[in-house]
Amino acid sequence: KAGVTQTPRYLIKTRGQQVTLSCSPISGHRSVSWYQQTPGQGLQFLFEYFSETQRNKGNFPGRFSGRQFSNSRSEMNVSTLELGDSALYLCASSHSGRSNQPQHFGDGTRLSIL
Amino acid sequence: GQSLEQPSEVTAVEGAIVQINCTYQTSGFYGLSWYQQHDGGAPTFLSYNALDGLEETGRFSSFLSRSDSYGYLLLQELQMKDSASYFCAVRAETGANNLFFGTGTRLTVIP
């Protein structure tokens, strides 16, 4: 079974631009969560999608948005990029949303803002 | 708000046992998970505790005390490949997949 796939692996953008990151979950998984990882703040929850609906949202500005498609693939968009958005963006999938189900993480997209 | 505290760094000798502690303050609690992350890699799931007590999976064990808002990860028979960052994470809402992560403990295993 293929794992969680994130594309692209690396991305360089400049301030003010926007970016779209993609995540393909493990086959059969319906829940996709996004996290931002930085050295100073650690892993922070961005949002979760389940069956094409945003189920939870973290404490990030509205510049961060996402969506999920009928095949459970998810995209995350960041508009008006700022230097502080430089981070590793991780996507995680799980089968549904039950507490005892582990989340399976992708290798992430490393976003650098110049 | 939510907060999870764990030591930033731990060093241990190959073959030894090491314990990584995690204390949490969250608005809700539906389980404590542990994840391992090697440099440049993805976090990988190690264990999950919803109830008090010890869960054992091979060389790794995890403990939870809900009354103390405390848990730990125990790694036995340390191997060099165990050098990595270890994160505790709390699920604070039922039916949700938003984990609150600690800032991570960097474990260095030395010969």
PDB file of C-alpha atoms in Angstrom:
ATOM      1  CA  LYS A   1       0.000   0.000   0.000  1.00  0.00           C
ATOM      2  CA  ALA A   2       1.453   3.353  -1.006  1.00  0.00           C
ATOM      3  CA  GLY A   3       2.032   5.877   1.766  1.00  0.00           C
ATOM      4  CA  VAL A   4       1.022   9.508   1.952  1.00  0.00           C
ATOM      5  CA  THR A   5       2.422  11.414  -1.011  1.00  0.00           C
ATOM      6  CA  GLN A   6       3.105  15.123  -0.938  1.00  0.00           C
ATOM      7  CA  THR A   7       4.121  17.236  -3.901  1.00  0.00           C
ATOM      8  CA  PRO A   8       6.268  19.094  -4.508  1.00  0.00           C
ATOM      9  CA  ARG A   9       9.008  18.162  -2.043  1.00  0.00           C
ATOM     10  CA  TYR A  10      10.699  21.537  -2.248  1.00  0.00           C
ATOM     11  CA  LEU A  11       9.454  24.936  -3.271  1.00  0.00           C
ATOM     12  CA  ILE A  12      10.990  28.393  -3.362  1.00  0.00           C
ATOM     13  CA  LYS A  13       8.753  31.434  -3.562  1.00  0.00           C
ATOM     14  CA  THR A  14       9.036  35.165  -2.953  1.00  0.00           C
ATOM     15  CA  ARG A  15       7.026  37.354  -0.634  1.00  0.00           C
ATOM     16  CA  GLY A  16       3.580  38.204  -1.889  1.00  0.00           C
ATOM     17  CA  GLN A  17       3.227  35.158  -4.108  1.00  0.00           C
ATOM     18  CA  GLN A  18       0.826  32.318  -3.480  1.00  0.00           C
ATOM     19  CA  VAL A  19       1.451  28.587  -3.389  1.00  0.00           C
ATOM     20  CA  THR A  20      -0.562  25.371  -3.626  1.00  0.00           C
ATOM     21  CA  LEU A  21       0.626  22.158  -2.019  1.00  0.00           C
ATOM     22  CA  SER A  22      -0.820  18.741  -2.753  1.00  0.00           C
ATOM     23  CA  CYS A  23      -1.378  15.658  -0.629  1.00  0.00           C
ATOM     24  CA  SER A  24      -2.540  12.202  -1.690  1.00  0.00           C
ATOM     25  CA  PRO A  25      -3.567  10.133   1.342  1.00  0.00           C
ATOM     26  CA  ILE A  26      -3.228   6.413   1.783  1.00  0.00           C
ATOM     27  CA  SER A  27      -5.860   4.604  -0.247  1.00  0.00           C
ATOM     28  CA  GLY A  28      -9.064   4.274   1.762  1.00  0.00           C
ATOM     29  CA  HIS A  29      -8.198   7.064   4.188  1.00  0.00           C
ATOM     30  CA  ARG A  30     -10.812   9.782   4.325  1.00  0.00           C
ATOM     31  CA  SER A  31      -9.276  12.163   6.850  1.00  0.00           C
ATOM     32  CA  VAL A  32      -6.460  14.500   5.839  1.00  0.00           C
ATOM     33  CA  SER A  33      -4.799  16.902   8.257  1.00  0.00           C
ATOM     34  CA  TRP A  34      -2.205  19.554   7.545  1.00  0.00           C
ATOM     35  CA  TYR A  35       0.537  20.709   9.894  1.00  0.00           C
ATOM     36  CA  GLN A  36       3.221  23.369   9.759  1.00  0.00           C
ATOM     37  CA  GLN A  37       6.588  22.459  11.254  1.00  0.00           C
ATOM     38  CA  THR A  38       9.179  25.098  12.135  1.00  0.00           C
ATOM     39  CA  PRO A  39      12.224  24.890  14.421  1.00  0.00           C
ATOM     40  CA  GLY A  40      10.800  27.435  16.836  1.00  0.00           C
ATOM     41  CA  GLN A  41       7.150  26.409  16.985  1.00  0.00           C
ATOM     42  CA  GLY A  42       7.314  22.698  16.354  1.00  0.00           C
ATOM     43  CA  LEU A  43       4.351  20.993  14.691  1.00  0.00           C
ATOM     44  CA  GLN A  44       1.238  23.141  14.549  1.00  0.00           C
ATOM     45  CA  PHE A  45      -2.156  22.028  13.299  1.00  0.00           C
ATOM     46  CA  LEU A  46      -3.511  23.924  10.322  1.00  0.00           C
ATOM     47  CA  PHE A  47      -6.760  22.162   9.405  1.00  0.00           C
ATOM     48  CA  GLU A  48      -8.405  18.810   8.832  1.00  0.00           C
ATOM     49  CA  TYR A  49     -10.636  17.644   6.028  1.00  0.00           C
ATOM     50  CA  PHE A  50     -12.966  14.673   6.130  1.00  0.00           C
ATOM     51  CA  SER A  51     -15.213  13.659   3.279  1.00  0.00           C
ATOM     52  CA  GLU A  52     -14.565  16.946   1.469  1.00  0.00           C
ATOM     53  CA  THR A  53     -15.544  19.062   4.489  1.00  0.00           C
ATOM     54  CA  GLN A  54     -13.280  21.063   6.750  1.00  0.00           C
ATOM     55  CA  ARG A  55     -13.828  19.498  10.136  1.00  0.00           C
ATOM     56  CA  ASN A  56     -11.341  21.436  12.236  1.00  0.00           C
ATOM     57  CA  LYS A  57      -9.200  24.503  11.860  1.00  0.00           C
ATOM     58  CA  GLY A  58      -6.152  25.653  13.770  1.00  0.00           C
ATOM     59  CA  ASN A  59      -5.129  29.141  14.714  1.00  0.00           C
ATOM     60  CA  PHE A  60      -3.719  30.356  11.419  1.00  0.00           C
ATOM     61  CA  PRO A  61      -4.695  33.453   9.399  1.00  0.00           C
ATOM     62  CA  GLY A  62      -7.153  33.272   6.553  1.00  0.00           C
ATOM     63  CA  ARG A  63      -4.266  33.291   4.058  1.00  0.00           C
ATOM     64  CA  PHE A  64      -4.046  29.583   4.745  1.00  0.00           C
ATOM     65  CA  SER A  65      -6.819  27.576   3.159  1.00  0.00           C
ATOM     66  CA  GLY A  66      -7.419  24.105   1.889  1.00  0.00           C
ATOM     67  CA  ARG A  67      -9.818  21.768   0.236  1.00  0.00           C
ATOM     68  CA  GLN A  68     -10.414  18.086  -0.267  1.00  0.00           C
ATOM     69  CA  PHE A  69     -11.614  16.337  -3.370  1.00  0.00           C
ATOM     70  CA  SER A  70     -13.975  13.403  -3.745  1.00  0.00           C
ATOM     71  CA  ASN A  71     -11.023  11.010  -4.037  1.00  0.00           C
ATOM     72  CA  SER A  72      -9.752  12.330  -0.636  1.00  0.00           C
ATOM     73  CA  ARG A  73      -6.772  14.093  -2.183  1.00  0.00           C
ATOM     74  CA  SER A  74      -6.226  17.443  -0.529  1.00  0.00           C
ATOM     75  CA  GLU A  75      -4.636  20.735  -1.432  1.00  0.00           C
ATOM     76  CA  MET A  76      -3.433  23.532   0.767  1.00  0.00           C
ATOM     77  CA  ASN A  77      -3.101  27.082  -0.463  1.00  0.00           C
ATOM     78  CA  VAL A  78      -1.202  29.956   1.071  1.00  0.00           C
ATOM     79  CA  SER A  79      -1.725  33.420  -0.394  1.00  0.00           C
ATOM     80  CA  THR A  80       0.321  36.583   0.017  1.00  0.00           C
ATOM     81  CA  LEU A  81       3.323  34.674   1.259  1.00  0.00           C
ATOM     82  CA  GLU A  82       5.376  36.104   4.121  1.00  0.00           C
ATOM     83  CA  LEU A  83       8.917  35.274   5.195  1.00  0.00           C
ATOM     84  CA  GLY A  84       7.526  33.597   8.305  1.00  0.00           C
ATOM     85  CA  ASP A  85       5.692  31.057   6.172  1.00  0.00           C
ATOM     86  CA  SER A  86       8.980  29.308   5.473  1.00  0.00           C
ATOM     87  CA  ALA A  87       8.456  25.877   6.988  1.00  0.00           C
ATOM     88  CA  LEU A  88       7.976  22.188   6.388  1.00  0.00           C
ATOM     89  CA  TYR A  89       4.320  21.519   5.604  1.00  0.00           C
ATOM     90  CA  LEU A  90       3.213  18.039   6.537  1.00  0.00           C
ATOM     91  CA  CYS A  91       0.109  16.208   5.540  1.00  0.00           C
ATOM     92  CA  ALA A  92      -1.247  13.270   7.536  1.00  0.00           C
ATOM     93  CA  SER A  93      -4.029  10.844   6.745  1.00  0.00           C
ATOM     94  CA  SER A  94      -6.069   8.404   8.755  1.00  0.00           C
ATOM     95  CA  HIS A  95      -8.966   6.132   7.980  1.00  0.00           C
ATOM     96  CA  SER A  96     -11.712   8.111   9.670  1.00  0.00           C
ATOM     97  CA  GLY A  97     -11.259  10.189  12.749  1.00  0.00           C
ATOM     98  CA  ARG A  98     -11.419   7.820  15.635  1.00  0.00           C
ATOM     99  CA  SER A  99      -9.084   8.728  18.456  1.00  0.00           C
ATOM    100  CA  ASN A 100      -7.194   5.452  18.448  1.00  0.00           C
ATOM    101  CA  GLN A 101      -6.270   5.615  14.794  1.00  0.00           C
ATOM    102  CA  PRO A 102      -2.735   6.758  14.092  1.00  0.00           C
ATOM    103  CA  GLN A 103      -2.048   9.493  11.611  1.00  0.00           C
ATOM    104  CA  HIS A 104       0.271   8.604   8.761  1.00  0.00           C
ATOM    105  CA  PHE A 105       2.484  11.469   7.670  1.00  0.00           C
ATOM    106  CA  GLY A 106       3.944  12.263   4.299  1.00  0.00           C
ATOM    107  CA  ASP A 107       7.531  13.456   3.870  1.00  0.00           C
ATOM    108  CA  GLY A 108       6.339  17.037   3.617  1.00  0.00           C
ATOM    109  CA  THR A 109       6.851  19.995   1.345  1.00  0.00           C
ATOM    110  CA  ARG A 110       9.676  22.291   2.365  1.00  0.00           C
ATOM    111  CA  LEU A 111       8.652  25.835   1.468  1.00  0.00           C
ATOM    112  CA  SER A 112      11.237  28.596   1.442  1.00  0.00           C
ATOM    113  CA  ILE A 113      10.238  32.230   1.065  1.00  0.00           C
ATOM    114  CA  LEU A 114      12.823  34.675  -0.219  1.00  0.00           C
TER     115      LEU A 114
ATOM    116  CA  GLY B   1      -5.035  27.070  25.429  1.00  0.00           C
ATOM    117  CA  GLN B   2      -3.089  23.921  24.994  1.00  0.00           C
ATOM    118  CA  SER B   3       0.446  23.216  26.158  1.00  0.00           C
ATOM    119  CA  LEU B   4       2.626  20.150  26.188  1.00  0.00           C
ATOM    120  CA  GLU B   5       6.042  20.092  27.807  1.00  0.00           C
ATOM    121  CA  GLN B   6       8.837  17.642  27.164  1.00  0.00           C
ATOM    122  CA  PRO B   7      12.613  17.891  27.566  1.00  0.00           C
ATOM    123  CA  SER B   8      14.357  19.404  24.578  1.00  0.00           C
ATOM    124  CA  GLU B   9      17.311  17.001  24.526  1.00  0.00           C
ATOM    125  CA  VAL B  10      18.268  13.641  25.986  1.00  0.00           C
ATOM    126  CA  THR B  11      21.483  11.690  25.504  1.00  0.00           C
ATOM    127  CA  ALA B  12      21.795   7.989  26.316  1.00  0.00           C
ATOM    128  CA  VAL B  13      24.197   5.139  25.730  1.00  0.00           C
ATOM    129  CA  GLU B  14      23.579   2.340  23.261  1.00  0.00           C
ATOM    130  CA  GLY B  15      21.922  -0.604  24.984  1.00  0.00           C
ATOM    131  CA  ALA B  16      20.582   1.508  27.833  1.00  0.00           C
ATOM    132  CA  ILE B  17      17.030   2.532  28.725  1.00  0.00           C
ATOM    133  CA  VAL B  18      15.729   6.073  28.365  1.00  0.00           C
ATOM    134  CA  GLN B  19      12.484   7.711  29.460  1.00  0.00           C
ATOM    135  CA  ILE B  20      11.048  10.802  27.770  1.00  0.00           C
ATOM    136  CA  ASN B  21       8.429  12.614  29.828  1.00  0.00           C
ATOM    137  CA  CYS B  22       5.490  14.673  28.642  1.00  0.00           C
ATOM    138  CA  THR B  23       3.162  16.811  30.730  1.00  0.00           C
ATOM    139  CA  TYR B  24       0.129  18.409  29.179  1.00  0.00           C
ATOM    140  CA  GLN B  25      -2.502  21.049  29.816  1.00  0.00           C
ATOM    141  CA  THR B  26      -5.353  20.889  27.323  1.00  0.00           C
ATOM    142  CA  SER B  27      -8.980  21.887  27.264  1.00  0.00           C
ATOM    143  CA  GLY B  28     -10.002  18.316  26.480  1.00  0.00           C
ATOM    144  CA  PHE B  29      -8.258  14.965  26.409  1.00  0.00           C
ATOM    145  CA  TYR B  30      -8.920  12.005  24.165  1.00  0.00           C
ATOM    146  CA  GLY B  31      -5.551  10.342  24.144  1.00  0.00           C
ATOM    147  CA  LEU B  32      -1.792  10.800  24.123  1.00  0.00           C
ATOM    148  CA  SER B  33       0.266   9.692  21.141  1.00  0.00           C
ATOM    149  CA  TRP B  34       3.979   9.470  20.503  1.00  0.00           C
ATOM    150  CA  TYR B  35       5.693  10.031  17.187  1.00  0.00           C
ATOM    151  CA  GLN B  36       9.284   9.564  16.057  1.00  0.00           C
ATOM    152  CA  GLN B  37      10.904  11.776  13.456  1.00  0.00           C
ATOM    153  CA  HIS B  38      14.352  11.279  11.981  1.00  0.00           C
ATOM    154  CA  ASP B  39      16.123  14.270  10.470  1.00  0.00           C
ATOM    155  CA  GLY B  40      14.635  15.008   7.076  1.00  0.00           C
ATOM    156  CA  GLY B  41      11.933  12.383   7.522  1.00  0.00           C
ATOM    157  CA  ALA B  42       8.256  12.200   8.264  1.00  0.00           C
ATOM    158  CA  PRO B  43       6.883  11.704  11.770  1.00  0.00           C
ATOM    159  CA  THR B  44       5.965   8.069  12.304  1.00  0.00           C
ATOM    160  CA  PHE B  45       3.455   6.788  14.819  1.00  0.00           C
ATOM    161  CA  LEU B  46       4.838   4.870  17.803  1.00  0.00           C
ATOM    162  CA  SER B  47       2.066   4.468  20.359  1.00  0.00           C
ATOM    163  CA  TYR B  48      -1.249   5.692  21.688  1.00  0.00           C
ATOM    164  CA  ASN B  49      -2.675   5.773  25.224  1.00  0.00           C
ATOM    165  CA  ALA B  50      -6.268   6.660  25.972  1.00  0.00           C
ATOM    166  CA  LEU B  51      -6.486   5.047  29.394  1.00  0.00           C
ATOM    167  CA  ASP B  52      -4.143   5.026  32.366  1.00  0.00           C
ATOM    168  CA  GLY B  53      -1.415   2.446  32.298  1.00  0.00           C
ATOM    169  CA  LEU B  54       1.370   1.036  30.241  1.00  0.00           C
ATOM    170  CA  GLU B  55       1.244   0.043  26.576  1.00  0.00           C
ATOM    171  CA  GLU B  56       4.115  -2.064  25.263  1.00  0.00           C
ATOM    172  CA  THR B  57       5.174  -2.457  21.657  1.00  0.00           C
ATOM    173  CA  GLY B  58       8.477  -4.253  21.304  1.00  0.00           C
ATOM    174  CA  ARG B  59      11.311  -2.145  22.669  1.00  0.00           C
ATOM    175  CA  PHE B  60       9.015   0.845  23.123  1.00  0.00           C
ATOM    176  CA  SER B  61       6.503   1.373  25.932  1.00  0.00           C
ATOM    177  CA  SER B  62       4.263   4.308  26.696  1.00  0.00           C
ATOM    178  CA  PHE B  63       2.602   5.233  29.951  1.00  0.00           C
ATOM    179  CA  LEU B  64      -0.257   7.544  30.796  1.00  0.00           C
ATOM    180  CA  SER B  65      -1.619   8.990  34.023  1.00  0.00           C
ATOM    181  CA  ARG B  66      -4.690  11.071  33.253  1.00  0.00           C
ATOM    182  CA  SER B  67      -5.033  12.293  36.820  1.00  0.00           C
ATOM    183  CA  ASP B  68      -1.497  13.723  36.655  1.00  0.00           C
ATOM    184  CA  SER B  69      -1.783  14.909  33.028  1.00  0.00           C
ATOM    185  CA  TYR B  70       1.454  13.073  32.442  1.00  0.00           C
ATOM    186  CA  GLY B  71       2.841  10.447  30.183  1.00  0.00           C
ATOM    187  CA  TYR B  72       6.179   9.031  29.142  1.00  0.00           C
ATOM    188  CA  LEU B  73       7.803   7.046  26.388  1.00  0.00           C
ATOM    189  CA  LEU B  74      10.245   4.357  27.440  1.00  0.00           C
ATOM    190  CA  LEU B  75      12.819   3.082  24.983  1.00  0.00           C
ATOM    191  CA  GLN B  76      14.726  -0.058  25.940  1.00  0.00           C
ATOM    192  CA  GLU B  77      17.858  -1.656  24.490  1.00  0.00           C
ATOM    193  CA  LEU B  78      18.698   1.579  22.740  1.00  0.00           C
ATOM    194  CA  GLN B  79      20.141   1.334  19.251  1.00  0.00           C
ATOM    195  CA  MET B  80      21.994   3.967  17.257  1.00  0.00           C
ATOM    196  CA  LYS B  81      19.056   4.148  14.858  1.00  0.00           C
ATOM    197  CA  ASP B  82      16.856   5.382  17.733  1.00  0.00           C
ATOM    198  CA  SER B  83      18.602   8.770  17.503  1.00  0.00           C
ATOM    199  CA  ALA B  84      15.732  10.993  16.417  1.00  0.00           C
ATOM    200  CA  SER B  85      13.221  13.523  17.701  1.00  0.00           C
ATOM    201  CA  TYR B  86      10.293  12.223  19.703  1.00  0.00           C
ATOM    202  CA  PHE B  87       7.032  14.114  19.987  1.00  0.00           C
ATOM    203  CA  CYS B  88       4.123  13.638  22.331  1.00  0.00           C
ATOM    204  CA  ALA B  89       0.770  14.742  20.977  1.00  0.00           C
ATOM    205  CA  VAL B  90      -2.652  15.146  22.546  1.00  0.00           C
ATOM    206  CA  ARG B  91      -5.980  14.738  20.828  1.00  0.00           C
ATOM    207  CA  ALA B  92      -8.062  17.351  22.597  1.00  0.00           C
ATOM    208  CA  GLU B  93     -11.350  16.889  20.770  1.00  0.00           C
ATOM    209  CA  THR B  94     -13.407  13.819  20.097  1.00  0.00           C
ATOM    210  CA  GLY B  95     -14.106  12.969  16.491  1.00  0.00           C
ATOM    211  CA  ALA B  96     -11.314  15.236  15.377  1.00  0.00           C
ATOM    212  CA  ASN B  97      -7.894  14.656  13.930  1.00  0.00           C
ATOM    213  CA  ASN B  98      -6.187  17.797  15.166  1.00  0.00           C
ATOM    214  CA  LEU B  99      -3.258  16.773  17.296  1.00  0.00           C
ATOM    215  CA  PHE B 100      -1.502  19.229  19.596  1.00  0.00           C
ATOM    216  CA  PHE B 101       2.182  18.420  19.553  1.00  0.00           C
ATOM    217  CA  GLY B 102       4.894  19.028  22.094  1.00  0.00           C
ATOM    218  CA  THR B 103       8.033  20.755  20.873  1.00  0.00           C
ATOM    219  CA  GLY B 104       9.874  17.468  20.700  1.00  0.00           C
ATOM    220  CA  THR B 105      12.757  15.751  22.472  1.00  0.00           C
ATOM    221  CA  ARG B 106      15.911  15.174  20.509  1.00  0.00           C
ATOM    222  CA  LEU B 107      17.388  11.829  21.547  1.00  0.00           C
ATOM    223  CA  THR B 108      21.033  11.182  20.825  1.00  0.00           C
ATOM    224  CA  VAL B 109      22.277   7.636  21.299  1.00  0.00           C
ATOM    225  CA  ILE B 110      26.028   7.376  21.798  1.00  0.00           C
ATOM    226  CA  PRO B 111      28.222   4.259  21.560  1.00  0.00           C
TER     227      PRO B 111
END
